[in-house]
Amino acid sequence: MTEKQTTTSAAFFATLKRDLLIAFKKKNDIVNPFMFFIIVVSLFPIGISPESDRLTEIAAGVIWISVLLASMLSMDNLYRSDFEDGSLEQLLLSPHPLFFLVLAKNISHWLVSGLPVVLVSPLLAYMLALPEEAYGTLVLSLLLGTPIMSLVGSIAVALTVGLGSRGLILAVITLPMSVPVLIFGTLAVQSTLNSQSPLGYLSLMLVMLSVSVSLAPLASAAALRISVN
Amino acid sequence: MSSAAPTTSSNFDTDKIMLTARELFCARDDRVLFKNLNFDLPEGQVLQVQGSNGSGKTTLMRILCGLNDSYEGSIKWYGQEIEDQAASFFSSLLYIGHRVGVSKVLTPVENLRWSCSLKQAVSDEQIMAALKEVGLRGFEESPCYTLSAGQQQRVSLARLIISPASLWVLDEPFTTLDTKGVALLENILQRQAHEGGSVMVTTHHSLSIPELTVLSLG
């Protein structure tokens, strides 16, 4: 009966493909966080000062905080609808390791909500008068940081997906866990601005990313099992 | 508040018994759903779980699938602990719950392509043939939110046709089906039993399947 069983990689890619397909069909999953990010960043020059000296000072922090907030907005899409329509149970009952299936969902989530934000960040950096030499560091730090936020946020969403009214609890769990990413991300950009090498901070973020990739899906998988129980 | 009538298994070979449940006990909020529940599910049998609302039918089904672990007692798969052979158990298991696992955004074909490939390789021809059999011809490429509840249920039933799983655990699969759908599903269940597979099903319908055994809760 099991001779036609799929390989884990086939199940992984099927899950990745399905989640991307759902995201492209529900366009607001992609557009909402992206628009939110652009709008929040644009508010700062209006609210604080359009002077480029002051903007340069806060640019990295503003972009990073807006990225955090935008990622909160899209987090709930990760497991919510799957929980409601029963797809999550099917995922849990797969013979394949849940680690890889959860990882596929996280990767899809990052491709849809994290990557667009990374790609548009140089434009917003220009708007905030961030000097050109820091663009590379900013994009690189976001490239390393946004997947960490998807992976870590996934744990919180998995824990709370069974709750009826979640309100702010998702933000309360996720945002404190994102603080290290925020610190190293902004420090990397700042050190480029001070003509120092950002490599130390970036490699720390790379370490954090590797740890998240290898451990966070395990935690998400365990949390999902608890949530459907 | 129940102890269920154990079904007899004396006429079956022990190695043909897929699932053995012994001394199952489950309580929720200090209310005992079932205690001392024993049953065997041999190959080629349809086991209908009956009971009043709130008697723990869904809980029992979820316990058997490993979705719920708040129980005491032992459940064995071909005489061995399920944890020891999880891969074999989960690739032989097909579960359809109240929430049927059909994403409303996707089309029936896209839904089946994913949910089937979690377990086994599946071709588009197989999916098309299965959708035709459950009466969804012409709806293959419509998003599922445009389908009725019964049609969405039929999408999940198409998985039964495609799947080679030997153990089906179906929670209220008849609820939204019309009379034709009920006949179709009874037919599919019977075919599964004939091919040596087994089915556990909760329903209030009286099923006309010769291989039927009834387990009463509550």
CSV table of C-alpha atoms in Angstrom, one decimal:
chain,number,residue,atom,x,y,z
A,1,MET,CA,0.0,0.0,0.0
A,2,THR,CA,2.9,2.4,0.6
A,3,GLU,CA,4.9,1.7,-2.6
A,4,LYS,CA,3.6,4.9,-4.1
A,5,GLN,CA,4.5,7.1,-1.1
A,6,THR,CA,5.9,10.5,-1.9
A,7,THR,CA,9.4,11.5,-0.9
A,8,THR,CA,9.7,14.1,1.8
A,9,SER,CA,11.0,16.6,-0.8
A,10,ALA,CA,8.0,16.1,-3.0
A,11,ALA,CA,5.7,16.8,0.0
A,12,PHE,CA,7.9,19.8,0.9
A,13,PHE,CA,7.6,21.3,-2.6
A,14,ALA,CA,3.9,20.5,-2.9
A,15,THR,CA,3.3,22.4,0.4
A,16,LEU,CA,5.5,25.3,-0.8
A,17,LYS,CA,3.7,25.5,-4.1
A,18,ARG,CA,0.3,25.3,-2.5
A,19,ASP,CA,1.0,28.1,0.0
A,20,LEU,CA,2.4,30.4,-2.8
A,21,LEU,CA,-0.6,29.6,-4.9
A,22,ILE,CA,-3.0,30.6,-2.0
A,23,ALA,CA,-1.0,33.8,-1.5
A,24,PHE,CA,-1.2,34.7,-5.2
A,25,LYS,CA,-4.9,34.1,-5.2
A,26,LYS,CA,-5.6,36.1,-2.1
A,27,LYS,CA,-3.7,39.1,-3.3
A,28,ASN,CA,-4.1,41.1,-0.1
A,29,ASP,CA,-1.8,38.7,1.7
A,30,ILE,CA,1.0,40.1,-0.4
A,31,VAL,CA,-0.1,43.6,-0.9
A,32,ASN,CA,-1.3,44.5,2.7
A,33,PRO,CA,2.0,44.1,4.6
A,34,PHE,CA,3.9,45.7,1.7
A,35,MET,CA,1.7,48.8,1.6
A,36,PHE,CA,1.6,49.1,5.3
A,37,PHE,CA,5.4,49.1,5.3
A,38,ILE,CA,5.7,51.8,2.7
A,39,ILE,CA,3.0,53.9,4.5
A,40,VAL,CA,4.5,53.7,7.9
A,41,VAL,CA,8.0,54.6,6.7
A,42,SER,CA,6.6,57.5,4.7
A,43,LEU,CA,5.0,58.9,7.9
A,44,PHE,CA,8.3,59.6,9.6
A,45,PRO,CA,9.6,62.4,7.4
A,46,ILE,CA,6.2,64.0,7.7
A,47,GLY,CA,5.9,63.6,11.5
A,48,ILE,CA,9.5,64.3,12.5
A,49,SER,CA,11.3,66.4,10.1
A,50,PRO,CA,12.1,66.4,6.4
A,51,GLU,CA,15.7,67.5,7.1
A,52,SER,CA,18.0,65.0,5.7
A,53,ASP,CA,20.5,65.1,8.6
A,54,ARG,CA,17.9,64.1,11.1
A,55,LEU,CA,16.4,61.5,8.8
A,56,THR,CA,19.8,59.9,8.1
A,57,GLU,CA,20.2,59.4,11.9
A,58,ILE,CA,16.9,57.5,12.3
A,59,ALA,CA,16.6,55.9,8.8
A,60,ALA,CA,17.9,52.4,9.7
A,61,GLY,CA,15.8,52.2,12.9
A,62,VAL,CA,12.6,53.4,11.2
A,63,ILE,CA,13.0,50.9,8.4
A,64,TRP,CA,13.7,48.0,10.7
A,65,ILE,CA,10.8,48.8,13.1
A,66,SER,CA,8.4,49.2,10.2
A,67,VAL,CA,9.6,45.8,8.8
A,68,LEU,CA,8.8,44.3,12.2
A,69,LEU,CA,5.4,45.8,12.3
A,70,ALA,CA,4.6,44.8,8.7
A,71,SER,CA,5.7,41.3,9.5
A,72,MET,CA,3.2,41.1,12.4
A,73,LEU,CA,0.5,42.1,10.0
A,74,SER,CA,1.0,39.1,7.7
A,75,MET,CA,1.9,36.6,10.4
A,76,ASP,CA,-1.6,35.4,11.0
A,77,ASN,CA,-2.0,34.1,7.4
A,78,LEU,CA,0.5,31.5,8.2
A,79,TYR,CA,-1.7,28.9,9.8
A,80,ARG,CA,-5.0,30.6,10.5
A,81,SER,CA,-7.0,29.6,7.4
A,82,ASP,CA,-5.4,26.1,7.4
A,83,PHE,CA,-6.6,25.7,10.9
A,84,GLU,CA,-10.1,26.8,10.1
A,85,ASP,CA,-10.6,24.6,7.0
A,86,GLY,CA,-8.9,21.5,8.4
A,87,SER,CA,-5.9,21.5,6.1
A,88,LEU,CA,-3.7,21.8,9.2
A,89,GLU,CA,-4.9,18.4,10.5
A,90,GLN,CA,-4.0,16.9,7.1
A,91,LEU,CA,-0.6,18.4,7.4
A,92,LEU,CA,-0.1,16.9,10.9
A,93,LEU,CA,-1.2,13.5,9.7
A,94,SER,CA,1.3,13.4,6.9
A,95,PRO,CA,3.9,10.5,7.3
A,96,HIS,CA,6.6,13.1,6.5
A,97,PRO,CA,8.5,15.0,9.2
A,98,LEU,CA,6.5,18.0,10.1
A,99,PHE,CA,9.7,19.9,10.4
A,100,PHE,CA,10.1,20.1,6.6
A,101,LEU,CA,6.4,20.9,5.9
A,102,VAL,CA,6.4,23.7,8.5
A,103,LEU,CA,9.7,24.9,6.9
A,104,ALA,CA,8.0,25.0,3.5
A,105,LYS,CA,5.2,27.1,4.9
A,106,ASN,CA,7.7,29.5,6.5
A,107,ILE,CA,9.7,29.8,3.3
A,108,SER,CA,6.5,30.5,1.4
A,109,HIS,CA,5.5,33.1,4.0
A,110,TRP,CA,8.8,34.8,3.7
A,111,LEU,CA,8.8,34.8,-0.1
A,112,VAL,CA,5.4,36.5,0.0
A,113,SER,CA,5.7,38.9,2.9
A,114,GLY,CA,9.5,39.3,3.6
A,115,LEU,CA,11.1,39.4,0.2
A,116,PRO,CA,9.0,42.3,-1.3
A,117,VAL,CA,9.8,44.4,1.7
A,118,VAL,CA,13.5,43.7,1.3
A,119,LEU,CA,13.4,44.6,-2.4
A,120,VAL,CA,11.6,47.9,-1.8
A,121,SER,CA,13.8,49.0,1.1
A,122,PRO,CA,16.5,50.8,-1.0
A,123,LEU,CA,13.8,53.1,-2.3
A,124,LEU,CA,12.6,53.9,1.2
A,125,ALA,CA,16.2,54.3,2.3
A,126,TYR,CA,16.6,56.9,-0.4
A,127,MET,CA,13.5,58.7,0.9
A,128,LEU,CA,14.9,58.7,4.4
A,129,ALA,CA,18.2,60.2,3.1
A,130,LEU,CA,20.3,57.2,4.1
A,131,PRO,CA,23.7,57.6,2.4
A,132,GLU,CA,24.2,55.3,-0.6
A,133,GLU,CA,27.1,53.4,0.9
A,134,ALA,CA,24.7,51.9,3.5
A,135,TYR,CA,22.2,50.5,1.0
A,136,GLY,CA,24.0,47.3,0.6
A,137,THR,CA,24.3,46.7,4.3
A,138,LEU,CA,20.6,47.5,4.9
A,139,VAL,CA,19.4,45.1,2.2
A,140,LEU,CA,21.8,42.4,3.4
A,141,SER,CA,20.7,42.8,7.0
A,142,LEU,CA,17.1,42.7,6.0
A,143,LEU,CA,17.7,39.6,3.8
A,144,LEU,CA,19.1,37.9,6.9
A,145,GLY,CA,16.7,39.3,9.4
A,146,THR,CA,13.3,39.0,7.7
A,147,PRO,CA,13.5,35.2,7.4
A,148,ILE,CA,14.3,35.0,11.2
A,149,MET,CA,11.2,37.0,11.9
A,150,SER,CA,9.1,34.6,9.7
A,151,LEU,CA,10.5,31.6,11.5
A,152,VAL,CA,10.2,32.9,15.0
A,153,GLY,CA,6.8,34.5,14.4
A,154,SER,CA,5.7,31.1,13.1
A,155,ILE,CA,6.2,29.6,16.6
A,156,ALA,CA,3.9,32.3,18.1
A,157,VAL,CA,1.2,31.9,15.4
A,158,ALA,CA,1.3,28.1,15.9
A,159,LEU,CA,0.9,28.5,19.6
A,160,THR,CA,-2.1,30.9,19.3
A,161,VAL,CA,-3.8,29.5,16.2
A,162,GLY,CA,-6.3,27.6,18.3
A,163,LEU,CA,-7.3,30.5,20.5
A,164,GLY,CA,-10.6,32.2,19.6
A,165,SER,CA,-9.7,35.8,20.3
A,166,ARG,CA,-6.0,36.4,20.1
A,167,GLY,CA,-6.0,40.2,20.0
A,168,LEU,CA,-2.5,41.5,20.8
A,169,ILE,CA,-1.1,38.2,22.1
A,170,LEU,CA,0.7,37.5,18.9
A,171,ALA,CA,2.6,40.8,19.0
A,172,VAL,CA,3.3,40.3,22.7
A,173,ILE,CA,5.0,37.0,22.1
A,174,THR,CA,6.7,37.8,18.8
A,175,LEU,CA,8.0,41.4,19.2
A,176,PRO,CA,10.2,40.7,22.3
A,177,MET,CA,11.7,37.7,20.5
A,178,SER,CA,12.6,40.0,17.5
A,179,VAL,CA,14.6,42.5,19.6
A,180,PRO,CA,18.0,40.8,18.9
A,181,VAL,CA,17.3,41.0,15.2
A,182,LEU,CA,16.4,44.6,15.5
A,183,ILE,CA,19.5,45.4,17.5
A,184,PHE,CA,22.0,43.7,15.1
A,185,GLY,CA,20.1,44.9,12.0
A,186,THR,CA,20.3,48.6,13.0
A,187,LEU,CA,23.8,48.3,14.4
A,188,ALA,CA,25.0,46.8,11.1
A,189,VAL,CA,23.7,49.8,9.2
A,190,GLN,CA,25.0,52.3,11.8
A,191,SER,CA,28.5,50.8,11.6
A,192,THR,CA,28.5,51.2,7.9
A,193,LEU,CA,27.6,54.8,8.3
A,194,ASN,CA,30.5,55.2,10.8
A,195,SER,CA,32.8,53.7,8.1
A,196,GLN,CA,33.3,50.6,10.1
A,197,SER,CA,32.8,47.1,8.8
A,198,PRO,CA,29.3,45.6,9.4
A,199,LEU,CA,30.6,42.1,8.9
A,200,GLY,CA,30.6,41.3,12.6
A,201,TYR,CA,26.9,42.1,13.1
A,202,LEU,CA,25.9,40.5,9.8
A,203,SER,CA,27.7,37.3,10.7
A,204,LEU,CA,25.9,37.3,14.1
A,205,MET,CA,22.6,37.6,12.1
A,206,LEU,CA,23.7,34.8,9.9
A,207,VAL,CA,24.2,32.6,13.0
A,208,MET,CA,20.8,33.6,14.3
A,209,LEU,CA,19.3,32.7,10.9
A,210,SER,CA,21.0,29.3,10.9
A,211,VAL,CA,19.8,28.6,14.4
A,212,SER,CA,16.3,29.7,13.6
A,213,VAL,CA,16.1,27.6,10.4
A,214,SER,CA,17.2,24.5,12.3
A,215,LEU,CA,15.2,24.9,15.5
A,216,ALA,CA,12.2,27.2,14.9
A,217,PRO,CA,10.3,24.7,12.7
A,218,LEU,CA,10.7,22.1,15.4
A,219,ALA,CA,9.1,24.4,17.9
A,220,SER,CA,6.4,25.4,15.4
A,221,ALA,CA,5.6,21.8,14.8
A,222,ALA,CA,5.3,21.0,18.5
A,223,ALA,CA,3.2,24.1,19.0
A,224,LEU,CA,0.9,23.1,16.1
A,225,ARG,CA,0.4,19.7,17.7
A,226,ILE,CA,-0.6,21.3,20.9
A,227,SER,CA,-2.9,23.7,19.2
A,228,VAL,CA,-5.0,21.1,17.4
A,229,ASN,CA,-5.1,18.8,20.4
B,1,MET,CA,-20.6,8.3,31.4
B,2,SER,CA,-20.3,5.2,29.3
B,3,SER,CA,-18.8,1.9,28.7
B,4,ALA,CA,-19.1,0.7,25.2
B,5,ALA,CA,-20.2,-2.7,24.1
B,6,PRO,CA,-17.0,-4.4,22.9
B,7,THR,CA,-17.2,-5.9,19.5
B,8,THR,CA,-16.2,-9.5,19.2
B,9,SER,CA,-13.2,-10.4,17.2
B,10,SER,CA,-13.1,-14.1,17.7
B,11,ASN,CA,-13.7,-15.0,14.1
B,12,PHE,CA,-10.6,-13.0,12.9
B,13,ASP,CA,-7.0,-13.8,12.8
B,14,THR,CA,-5.0,-11.7,15.2
B,15,ASP,CA,-2.6,-10.5,12.5
B,16,LYS,CA,-5.5,-9.3,10.4
B,17,ILE,CA,-6.5,-6.9,13.1
B,18,MET,CA,-5.4,-3.4,12.2
B,19,LEU,CA,-6.3,-1.5,15.2
B,20,THR,CA,-6.7,-2.7,18.7
B,21,ALA,CA,-8.0,-0.3,21.4
B,22,ARG,CA,-7.9,-1.4,25.0
B,23,GLU,CA,-9.2,0.2,28.1
B,24,LEU,CA,-9.6,3.6,26.5
B,25,PHE,CA,-10.5,6.3,28.9
B,26,CYS,CA,-11.1,9.9,28.1
B,27,ALA,CA,-12.5,12.7,30.3
B,28,ARG,CA,-13.1,16.3,29.4
B,29,ASP,CA,-13.7,18.9,32.0
B,30,ASP,CA,-14.3,16.3,34.7
B,31,ARG,CA,-16.9,14.6,32.5
B,32,VAL,CA,-16.1,11.1,31.5
B,33,LEU,CA,-16.6,10.7,27.8
B,34,PHE,CA,-15.9,7.0,27.7
B,35,LYS,CA,-14.1,4.5,30.0
B,36,ASN,CA,-13.1,0.9,29.6
B,37,LEU,CA,-13.7,1.1,25.9
B,38,ASN,CA,-12.3,-1.9,24.0
B,39,PHE,CA,-12.6,-2.7,20.3
B,40,ASP,CA,-10.8,-4.3,17.5
B,41,LEU,CA,-10.9,-3.2,13.9
B,42,PRO,CA,-10.0,-6.1,11.6
B,43,GLU,CA,-9.2,-5.7,7.9
B,44,GLY,CA,-12.2,-5.5,5.6
B,45,GLN,CA,-14.5,-4.1,8.1
B,46,VAL,CA,-16.6,-0.9,8.4
B,47,LEU,CA,-17.0,0.1,12.1
B,48,GLN,CA,-19.7,2.6,12.6
B,49,VAL,CA,-19.4,4.7,15.8
B,50,GLN,CA,-22.7,5.7,17.2
B,51,GLY,CA,-23.7,7.9,20.1
B,52,SER,CA,-25.6,10.9,21.1
B,53,ASN,CA,-24.3,14.4,20.6
B,54,GLY,CA,-21.4,15.1,23.0
B,55,SER,CA,-20.7,11.4,23.6
B,56,GLY,CA,-17.2,11.7,22.4
B,57,LYS,CA,-17.3,10.3,18.9
B,58,THR,CA,-15.2,13.0,17.4
B,59,THR,CA,-12.8,12.8,20.3
B,60,LEU,CA,-12.4,9.1,19.8
B,61,MET,CA,-11.7,9.6,16.1
B,62,ARG,CA,-9.1,12.2,16.8
B,63,ILE,CA,-7.5,10.1,19.5
B,64,LEU,CA,-7.2,7.2,17.0
B,65,CYS,CA,-5.5,9.5,14.5
B,66,GLY,CA,-3.1,10.8,17.1
B,67,LEU,CA,-4.5,14.4,16.9
B,68,ASN,CA,-5.6,14.2,20.5
B,69,ASP,CA,-3.4,12.7,23.2
B,70,SER,CA,-5.5,13.4,26.3
B,71,TYR,CA,-6.5,9.8,26.9
B,72,GLU,CA,-5.5,6.7,28.8
B,73,GLY,CA,-5.3,3.2,27.5
B,74,SER,CA,-3.6,1.6,24.6
B,75,ILE,CA,-4.1,1.8,20.9
B,76,LYS,CA,-2.1,-0.6,18.7
B,77,TRP,CA,-1.5,-0.8,15.0
B,78,TYR,CA,-1.1,-4.4,13.9
B,79,GLY,CA,-0.3,-5.4,17.5
B,80,GLN,CA,2.4,-2.7,17.9
B,81,GLU,CA,2.6,0.7,19.5
B,82,ILE,CA,1.8,3.4,16.9
B,83,GLU,CA,4.8,5.5,18.0
B,84,ASP,CA,7.1,2.7,17.0
B,85,GLN,CA,5.9,2.6,13.5
B,86,ALA,CA,4.6,6.1,12.9
B,87,ALA,CA,5.6,6.4,9.3
B,88,SER,CA,3.8,3.2,8.3
B,89,PHE,CA,0.7,4.1,10.4
B,90,PHE,CA,0.4,7.6,9.0
B,91,SER,CA,0.9,6.5,5.4
B,92,SER,CA,-1.9,4.0,5.8
B,93,LEU,CA,-4.2,6.4,7.5
B,94,LEU,CA,-6.7,8.8,5.9
B,95,TYR,CA,-8.6,11.1,8.1
B,96,ILE,CA,-11.5,13.4,7.1
B,97,GLY,CA,-12.8,15.4,10.0
B,98,HIS,CA,-15.6,17.9,10.5
B,99,ARG,CA,-13.4,20.5,8.8
B,100,VAL,CA,-12.8,18.6,5.6
B,101,GLY,CA,-9.4,20.1,4.7
B,102,VAL,CA,-10.4,21.8,1.6
B,103,SER,CA,-9.0,25.3,1.1
B,104,LYS,CA,-11.7,27.6,-0.2
B,105,VAL,CA,-9.3,29.7,-2.2
B,106,LEU,CA,-8.0,26.8,-4.3
B,107,THR,CA,-9.8,24.8,-6.9
B,108,PRO,CA,-10.7,21.1,-6.3
B,109,VAL,CA,-7.8,20.0,-8.4
B,110,GLU,CA,-5.3,22.2,-6.6
B,111,ASN,CA,-6.7,21.0,-3.2
B,112,LEU,CA,-6.4,17.4,-4.1
B,113,ARG,CA,-2.9,17.8,-5.7
B,114,TRP,CA,-1.6,19.0,-2.3
B,115,SER,CA,-3.6,16.9,0.2
B,116,CYS,CA,-2.9,13.7,-1.8
B,117,SER,CA,0.8,14.4,-2.3
B,118,LEU,CA,1.3,14.7,1.5
B,119,LYS,CA,1.0,10.9,1.4
B,120,GLN,CA,1.5,9.5,-2.1
B,121,ALA,CA,2.4,10.5,-5.6
B,122,VAL,CA,-0.7,11.4,-7.6
B,123,SER,CA,-1.2,12.2,-11.2
B,124,ASP,CA,-3.7,14.7,-12.6
B,125,GLU,CA,-5.5,12.0,-14.5
B,126,GLN,CA,-6.2,10.2,-11.2
B,127,ILE,CA,-7.5,13.5,-9.7
B,128,MET,CA,-9.7,14.2,-12.7
B,129,ALA,CA,-11.1,10.6,-12.7
B,130,ALA,CA,-11.9,10.9,-8.9
B,131,LEU,CA,-13.6,14.3,-9.3
B,132,LYS,CA,-15.7,12.8,-12.1
B,133,GLU,CA,-16.7,9.9,-9.9
B,134,VAL,CA,-17.8,12.1,-7.0
B,135,GLY,CA,-19.9,14.2,-9.4
B,136,LEU,CA,-17.7,17.3,-9.7
B,137,ARG,CA,-17.1,17.2,-13.4
B,138,GLY,CA,-17.2,20.7,-14.7
B,139,PHE,CA,-16.1,22.2,-11.3
B,140,GLU,CA,-12.5,21.1,-11.5
B,141,GLU,CA,-11.2,24.6,-12.0
B,142,SER,CA,-13.7,26.6,-9.9
B,143,PRO,CA,-12.5,28.0,-6.7
B,144,CYS,CA,-14.0,26.1,-3.8
B,145,TYR,CA,-15.7,29.1,-2.3
B,146,THR,CA,-18.0,29.0,-5.2
B,147,LEU,CA,-19.0,25.4,-4.4
B,148,SER,CA,-21.7,24.4,-1.9
B,149,ALA,CA,-20.9,22.7,1.4
B,150,GLY,CA,-22.0,19.3,-0.1
B,151,GLN,CA,-19.7,19.9,-3.1
B,152,GLN,CA,-16.8,20.7,-0.8
B,153,GLN,CA,-17.5,17.6,1.1
B,154,ARG,CA,-17.3,15.7,-2.2
B,155,VAL,CA,-13.9,17.2,-2.9
B,156,SER,CA,-12.7,15.6,0.3
B,157,LEU,CA,-14.4,12.3,-0.7
B,158,ALA,CA,-12.4,12.3,-3.9
B,159,ARG,CA,-9.4,11.7,-1.7
B,160,LEU,CA,-10.9,8.4,-0.6
B,161,ILE,CA,-11.0,7.3,-4.2
B,162,ILE,CA,-7.4,8.3,-4.9
B,163,SER,CA,-5.9,7.2,-1.7
B,164,PRO,CA,-4.4,3.7,-1.3
B,165,ALA,CA,-4.6,4.2,2.5
B,166,SER,CA,-5.9,1.0,4.3
B,167,LEU,CA,-7.4,2.8,7.3
B,168,TRP,CA,-10.0,5.5,6.8
B,169,VAL,CA,-11.2,7.5,9.8
B,170,LEU,CA,-14.2,9.6,8.7
B,171,ASP,CA,-16.0,11.9,11.1
B,172,GLU,CA,-19.6,12.6,10.0
B,173,PRO,CA,-18.8,12.3,6.2
B,174,PHE,CA,-22.5,12.1,5.4
B,175,THR,CA,-23.8,15.3,6.9
B,176,THR,CA,-23.9,17.6,3.9
B,177,LEU,CA,-24.4,15.0,1.2
B,178,ASP,CA,-27.6,14.6,-0.8
B,179,THR,CA,-29.2,11.1,-1.2
B,180,LYS,CA,-27.1,10.4,-4.3
B,181,GLY,CA,-24.0,11.4,-2.4
B,182,VAL,CA,-24.9,9.1,0.5
B,183,ALA,CA,-25.3,6.2,-1.9
B,184,LEU,CA,-22.0,7.0,-3.6
B,185,LEU,CA,-20.2,7.2,-0.2
B,186,GLU,CA,-21.7,3.9,1.0
B,187,ASN,CA,-20.5,2.4,-2.3
B,188,ILE,CA,-17.0,3.7,-1.7
B,189,LEU,CA,-16.9,2.4,1.8
B,190,GLN,CA,-18.1,-1.0,0.7
B,191,ARG,CA,-15.4,-1.1,-2.0
B,192,GLN,CA,-12.8,-0.2,0.6
B,193,ALA,CA,-14.0,-3.1,2.8
B,194,HIS,CA,-13.9,-5.5,-0.1
B,195,GLU,CA,-10.4,-4.6,-1.0
B,196,GLY,CA,-9.3,-5.5,2.6
B,197,GLY,CA,-9.2,-1.9,3.9
B,198,SER,CA,-11.0,-0.8,7.0
B,199,VAL,CA,-13.2,2.2,7.8
B,200,MET,CA,-14.1,3.9,11.1
B,201,VAL,CA,-17.0,6.2,10.5
B,202,THR,CA,-19.2,8.3,12.8
B,203,THR,CA,-22.7,8.9,11.5
B,204,HIS,CA,-26.3,8.9,12.5
B,205,HIS,CA,-27.3,7.3,9.2
B,206,SER,CA,-28.2,3.6,9.2
B,207,LEU,CA,-25.7,2.3,6.7
B,208,SER,CA,-26.5,-0.6,4.4
B,209,ILE,CA,-23.1,-2.2,4.2
B,210,PRO,CA,-22.8,-6.0,4.9
B,211,GLU,CA,-19.3,-5.6,6.5
B,212,LEU,CA,-20.7,-3.2,9.1
B,213,THR,CA,-20.1,-3.5,12.9
B,214,VAL,CA,-21.5,-0.9,15.3
B,215,LEU,CA,-19.8,0.6,18.3
B,216,SER,CA,-22.0,2.5,20.6
B,217,LEU,CA,-20.8,5.3,22.8
B,218,GLY,CA,-22.9,6.9,25.6
